[in-house]
CSV table of C-alpha atoms in Angstrom, one decimal:
chain,number,residue,atom,x,y,z
J,1,GLN,CA,114.2,104.0,97.2
J,2,LYS,CA,112.4,104.4,100.5
J,3,GLU,CA,114.4,105.9,103.4
J,4,VAL,CA,113.4,103.0,105.7
J,5,GLU,CA,112.1,99.7,104.4
J,6,GLN,CA,110.5,96.9,106.3
J,7,ASN,CA,108.6,93.8,105.3
J,8,SER,CA,104.9,94.7,106.0
J,9,GLY,CA,104.1,91.2,107.0
J,10,PRO,CA,102.0,89.9,108.5
J,11,LEU,CA,104.5,87.8,110.4
J,12,SER,CA,102.9,85.0,112.4
J,13,VAL,CA,104.8,83.0,115.1
J,14,PRO,CA,103.6,80.5,117.7
J,15,GLU,CA,103.8,81.5,121.4
J,16,GLY,CA,107.3,80.9,122.8
J,17,ALA,CA,109.0,81.2,119.5
J,18,ILE,CA,111.5,83.8,118.3
J,19,ALA,CA,110.2,86.6,116.2
J,20,SER,CA,112.7,88.2,113.8
J,21,LEU,CA,111.9,91.7,112.4
J,22,ASN,CA,114.2,93.3,109.8
J,23,CYS,CA,114.8,96.8,108.5
J,24,THR,CA,117.1,98.5,105.9
J,25,TYR,CA,117.8,102.2,105.5
J,26,SER,CA,119.2,104.3,102.7
J,27,ASP,CA,121.1,107.2,104.4
J,28,ARG,CA,124.6,106.0,105.3
J,29,GLY,CA,125.1,109.0,107.6
J,30,SER,CA,122.4,107.7,110.0
J,31,GLN,CA,123.6,107.5,113.5
J,32,SER,CA,120.6,106.5,115.6
J,33,PHE,CA,118.2,103.6,115.3
J,34,PHE,CA,115.1,102.8,117.1
J,35,TRP,CA,112.3,100.2,117.4
J,36,TYR,CA,108.8,101.2,118.3
J,37,ARG,CA,105.8,99.0,119.0
J,38,GLN,CA,102.3,100.2,118.0
J,39,TYR,CA,99.2,98.5,119.1
J,40,SER,CA,96.1,99.0,116.9
J,41,GLY,CA,94.6,102.4,117.5
J,42,LYS,CA,97.4,103.5,119.8
J,43,SER,CA,100.5,105.6,119.5
J,44,PRO,CA,104.0,104.2,119.0
J,45,GLU,CA,106.0,103.4,122.2
J,46,LEU,CA,109.7,103.0,122.3
J,47,ILE,CA,111.1,99.5,122.8
J,48,MET,CA,114.8,99.8,122.0
J,49,SER,CA,117.5,102.2,120.7
J,50,ILE,CA,120.8,101.3,119.3
J,51,TYR,CA,123.7,103.5,118.1
J,52,SER,CA,126.7,101.2,117.6
J,53,ASN,CA,127.3,98.1,115.5
J,54,GLY,CA,126.5,94.8,117.2
J,55,ASP,CA,123.8,93.5,119.5
J,56,LYS,CA,122.0,95.2,122.3
J,57,GLU,CA,119.8,93.2,124.6
J,58,ASP,CA,117.0,94.3,126.9
J,59,GLY,CA,115.0,91.5,128.5
J,60,ARG,CA,113.4,89.4,125.7
J,61,PHE,CA,114.3,92.0,123.1
J,62,THR,CA,117.6,92.1,121.1
J,63,ALA,CA,118.4,94.8,118.6
J,64,GLN,CA,121.1,94.2,116.0
J,65,LEU,CA,122.8,96.9,113.9
J,66,ASN,CA,125.1,96.5,110.9
J,67,LYS,CA,125.9,100.0,109.5
J,68,ALA,CA,128.0,98.6,106.6
J,69,SER,CA,125.0,96.7,105.4
J,70,GLN,CA,122.6,99.4,106.4
J,71,TYR,CA,120.6,96.9,108.3
J,72,VAL,CA,118.8,96.8,111.7
J,73,SER,CA,116.9,93.9,113.2
J,74,LEU,CA,114.8,93.2,116.3
J,75,LEU,CA,114.6,89.7,117.8
J,76,ILE,CA,111.8,88.9,120.3
J,77,ARG,CA,112.5,85.8,122.3
J,78,ASP,CA,109.8,83.7,124.0
J,79,SER,CA,107.1,85.6,122.0
J,80,GLN,CA,103.8,86.2,123.9
J,81,PRO,CA,100.4,86.9,122.5
J,82,SER,CA,100.7,90.4,124.1
J,83,ASP,CA,103.6,91.1,121.7
J,84,SER,CA,101.1,91.0,118.8
J,85,ALA,CA,101.4,94.6,117.3
J,86,THR,CA,103.0,96.5,114.5
J,87,TYR,CA,106.7,97.1,115.0
J,88,LEU,CA,108.1,100.3,113.5
J,89,CYS,CA,111.8,100.7,112.6
J,90,ALA,CA,113.0,104.3,112.9
J,91,VAL,CA,116.2,106.0,111.8
J,92,LYS,CA,117.5,109.4,112.7
J,93,PRO,CA,119.8,110.6,109.9
J,94,HIS,CA,119.6,114.2,111.1
J,95,ASN,CA,117.4,116.0,113.6
J,96,ASP,CA,114.2,114.3,112.5
J,97,MET,CA,113.3,110.6,112.8
J,98,ARG,CA,112.1,108.7,109.8
J,99,PHE,CA,109.9,105.6,110.1
J,100,GLY,CA,109.3,102.5,108.0
J,101,ALA,CA,105.8,101.3,107.2
J,102,GLY,CA,106.0,98.7,110.0
J,103,THR,CA,105.8,95.0,110.3
J,104,ARG,CA,102.6,93.5,111.7
J,105,LEU,CA,103.4,90.6,114.1
J,106,THR,CA,100.9,88.1,115.3
J,107,VAL,CA,101.8,85.7,118.1
J,108,LYS,CA,99.4,82.7,118.2
J,109,PRO,CA,98.7,81.0,121.5
U,1,GLU,CA,106.7,113.0,135.1
U,2,THR,CA,104.0,114.3,132.8
U,3,GLY,CA,103.9,112.7,129.4
U,4,VAL,CA,103.0,114.1,126.0
U,5,THR,CA,99.4,115.2,125.8
U,6,GLN,CA,97.4,116.0,122.7
U,7,SER,CA,94.0,117.6,122.1
U,8,PRO,CA,91.5,116.9,120.9
U,9,THR,CA,91.5,113.1,120.6
U,10,HIS,CA,89.0,113.0,117.7
U,11,LEU,CA,87.9,115.6,115.2
U,12,ILE,CA,85.6,115.7,112.2
U,13,LYS,CA,86.0,118.5,109.7
U,14,THR,CA,84.6,119.3,106.2
U,15,ARG,CA,86.8,119.6,103.1
U,16,GLY,CA,88.1,123.2,102.8
U,17,GLN,CA,88.0,124.0,106.5
U,18,GLN,CA,90.9,124.7,108.8
U,19,VAL,CA,92.0,122.8,111.9
U,20,THR,CA,94.3,123.4,114.8
U,21,LEU,CA,95.7,120.5,116.8
U,22,ARG,CA,97.5,121.0,120.2
U,23,CYS,CA,100.3,119.3,122.0
U,24,SER,CA,102.0,119.7,125.4
U,25,SER,CA,105.5,118.2,125.5
U,26,GLN,CA,106.8,115.9,128.2
U,27,SER,CA,108.4,117.8,131.1
U,28,GLY,CA,112.1,118.5,130.4
U,29,HIS,CA,111.7,118.2,126.6
U,30,ASN,CA,112.2,121.3,124.5
U,31,THR,CA,111.7,119.8,121.0
U,32,VAL,CA,108.4,118.9,119.4
U,33,SER,CA,107.9,116.9,116.2
U,34,TRP,CA,104.7,116.3,114.3
U,35,TYR,CA,103.8,113.3,112.3
U,36,GLN,CA,100.9,112.2,110.1
U,37,GLN,CA,100.0,108.5,110.1
U,38,ALA,CA,97.6,107.2,107.5
U,39,LEU,CA,95.9,103.9,108.0
U,40,GLY,CA,98.4,101.0,107.5
U,41,GLN,CA,101.3,103.3,107.0
U,42,GLY,CA,104.2,104.4,109.2
U,43,PRO,CA,104.3,107.9,110.6
U,44,GLN,CA,105.4,110.6,108.1
U,45,PHE,CA,107.4,113.5,109.3
U,46,ILE,CA,105.7,116.9,109.0
U,47,PHE,CA,108.0,119.2,110.9
U,48,GLN,CA,110.0,119.8,114.1
U,49,TYR,CA,110.2,122.8,116.4
U,50,TYR,CA,113.1,123.7,118.6
U,51,ARG,CA,113.3,126.9,120.6
U,52,GLU,CA,110.1,128.2,118.9
U,53,GLU,CA,111.7,127.9,115.4
U,54,GLU,CA,111.0,125.3,112.7
U,55,ASN,CA,114.0,123.0,112.8
U,56,GLY,CA,113.3,120.7,109.9
U,57,ARG,CA,110.4,119.9,107.6
U,58,GLY,CA,109.2,116.9,105.6
U,59,ASN,CA,107.5,116.7,102.3
U,60,PHE,CA,104.3,118.5,103.2
U,61,PRO,CA,102.7,121.6,101.5
U,62,PRO,CA,102.7,125.1,103.1
U,63,ARG,CA,99.1,124.7,104.2
U,64,PHE,CA,100.6,122.6,107.0
U,65,SER,CA,102.1,125.1,109.5
U,66,GLY,CA,103.0,125.1,113.2
U,67,LEU,CA,104.0,127.0,116.2
U,68,GLN,CA,106.0,126.4,119.3
U,69,PHE,CA,105.4,128.4,122.5
U,70,PRO,CA,107.9,129.4,125.2
U,71,ASN,CA,106.6,126.6,127.4
U,72,TYR,CA,107.5,124.2,124.5
U,73,SER,CA,103.9,123.3,123.8
U,74,SER,CA,103.0,123.3,120.1
U,75,GLU,CA,100.2,123.7,117.6
U,76,LEU,CA,99.8,122.1,114.1
U,77,ASN,CA,97.5,124.1,111.8
U,78,VAL,CA,96.2,122.7,108.5
U,79,ASN,CA,94.4,125.0,106.1
U,80,ALA,CA,92.1,124.1,103.2
U,81,LEU,CA,91.6,120.6,104.4
U,82,GLU,CA,91.5,117.8,101.8
U,83,LEU,CA,90.0,114.3,102.1
U,84,ASP,CA,93.5,112.8,102.1
U,85,ASP,CA,94.4,114.7,105.2
U,86,SER,CA,92.3,112.2,107.1
U,87,ALA,CA,94.8,110.5,109.4
U,88,LEU,CA,96.2,110.1,112.9
U,89,TYR,CA,98.3,113.1,113.8
U,90,LEU,CA,101.0,112.4,116.3
U,91,CYS,CA,103.0,114.8,118.4
U,92,ALA,CA,106.3,113.7,119.9
U,93,SER,CA,108.7,115.4,122.2
U,94,SER,CA,112.4,114.8,122.7
U,95,GLU,CA,115.1,116.2,124.9
U,96,ALA,CA,117.1,118.3,122.4
U,97,GLY,CA,116.9,119.4,118.8
U,98,GLY,CA,119.9,120.2,116.7
U,99,SER,CA,122.7,118.0,118.1
U,100,GLY,CA,120.3,115.6,119.9
U,101,VAL,CA,120.7,112.9,117.4
U,102,ASN,CA,120.5,110.1,120.0
U,103,SER,CA,117.3,111.5,121.6
U,104,PRO,CA,114.3,109.1,121.1
U,105,LEU,CA,110.9,110.5,120.5
U,106,HIS,CA,108.1,110.1,123.0
U,107,PHE,CA,104.7,110.2,121.5
U,108,GLY,CA,101.3,111.5,122.6
U,109,ASN,CA,98.1,109.5,122.1
U,110,GLY,CA,97.4,111.3,118.8
U,111,THR,CA,94.5,113.2,117.3
U,112,ARG,CA,92.3,111.2,114.8
U,113,LEU,CA,91.2,113.7,112.1
U,114,THR,CA,88.5,112.8,109.7
U,115,VAL,CA,87.8,115.0,106.7
U,116,THR,CA,84.5,114.6,104.9
């Protein structure tokens, strides 16, 4: 079982729609969860962090965490073509951060 | 605020050679982590340095080694390069190792290594 699992996609949504990205993790002791966005050929950039069960909103982005189900998600409202990128889920069970393989999102105008 | 900087940006090496990649951490950050990202994959954890000591290591062979200097900058050394070492190498800094569980990583632009 992989430490962090994501659907590789590609996920395609029309402009203005809600994009939903999902992630599961294996280490129940994990305390910190992050979403990174990575444009092609670039390095990952931090979008959201979440540490407690429930929802956390930041602009068009909402992160959701359910530790009992070992599940993290990211919702992107009013998706824009500029949101087209690979989204990486990351989990920090100890000192180091572990990443999923990423979900490629395409937002079509 | 100065971000994470990596050098060089691109590198081409021959199988069997050795390579050194360099990283300067973001100001105020004392922990540096190194990741390998193959095409189409997520970043894979190589190791982390905190206070000049290795503070965790992923599933990479000993020919991957590193250093951290008193100014928190870091080097990644890879000996006996193999074709499969071709990847994007990412350096990331954070505020605290050890108990810094909530500290996010801030990435540099990476070094693209090609082994022929």
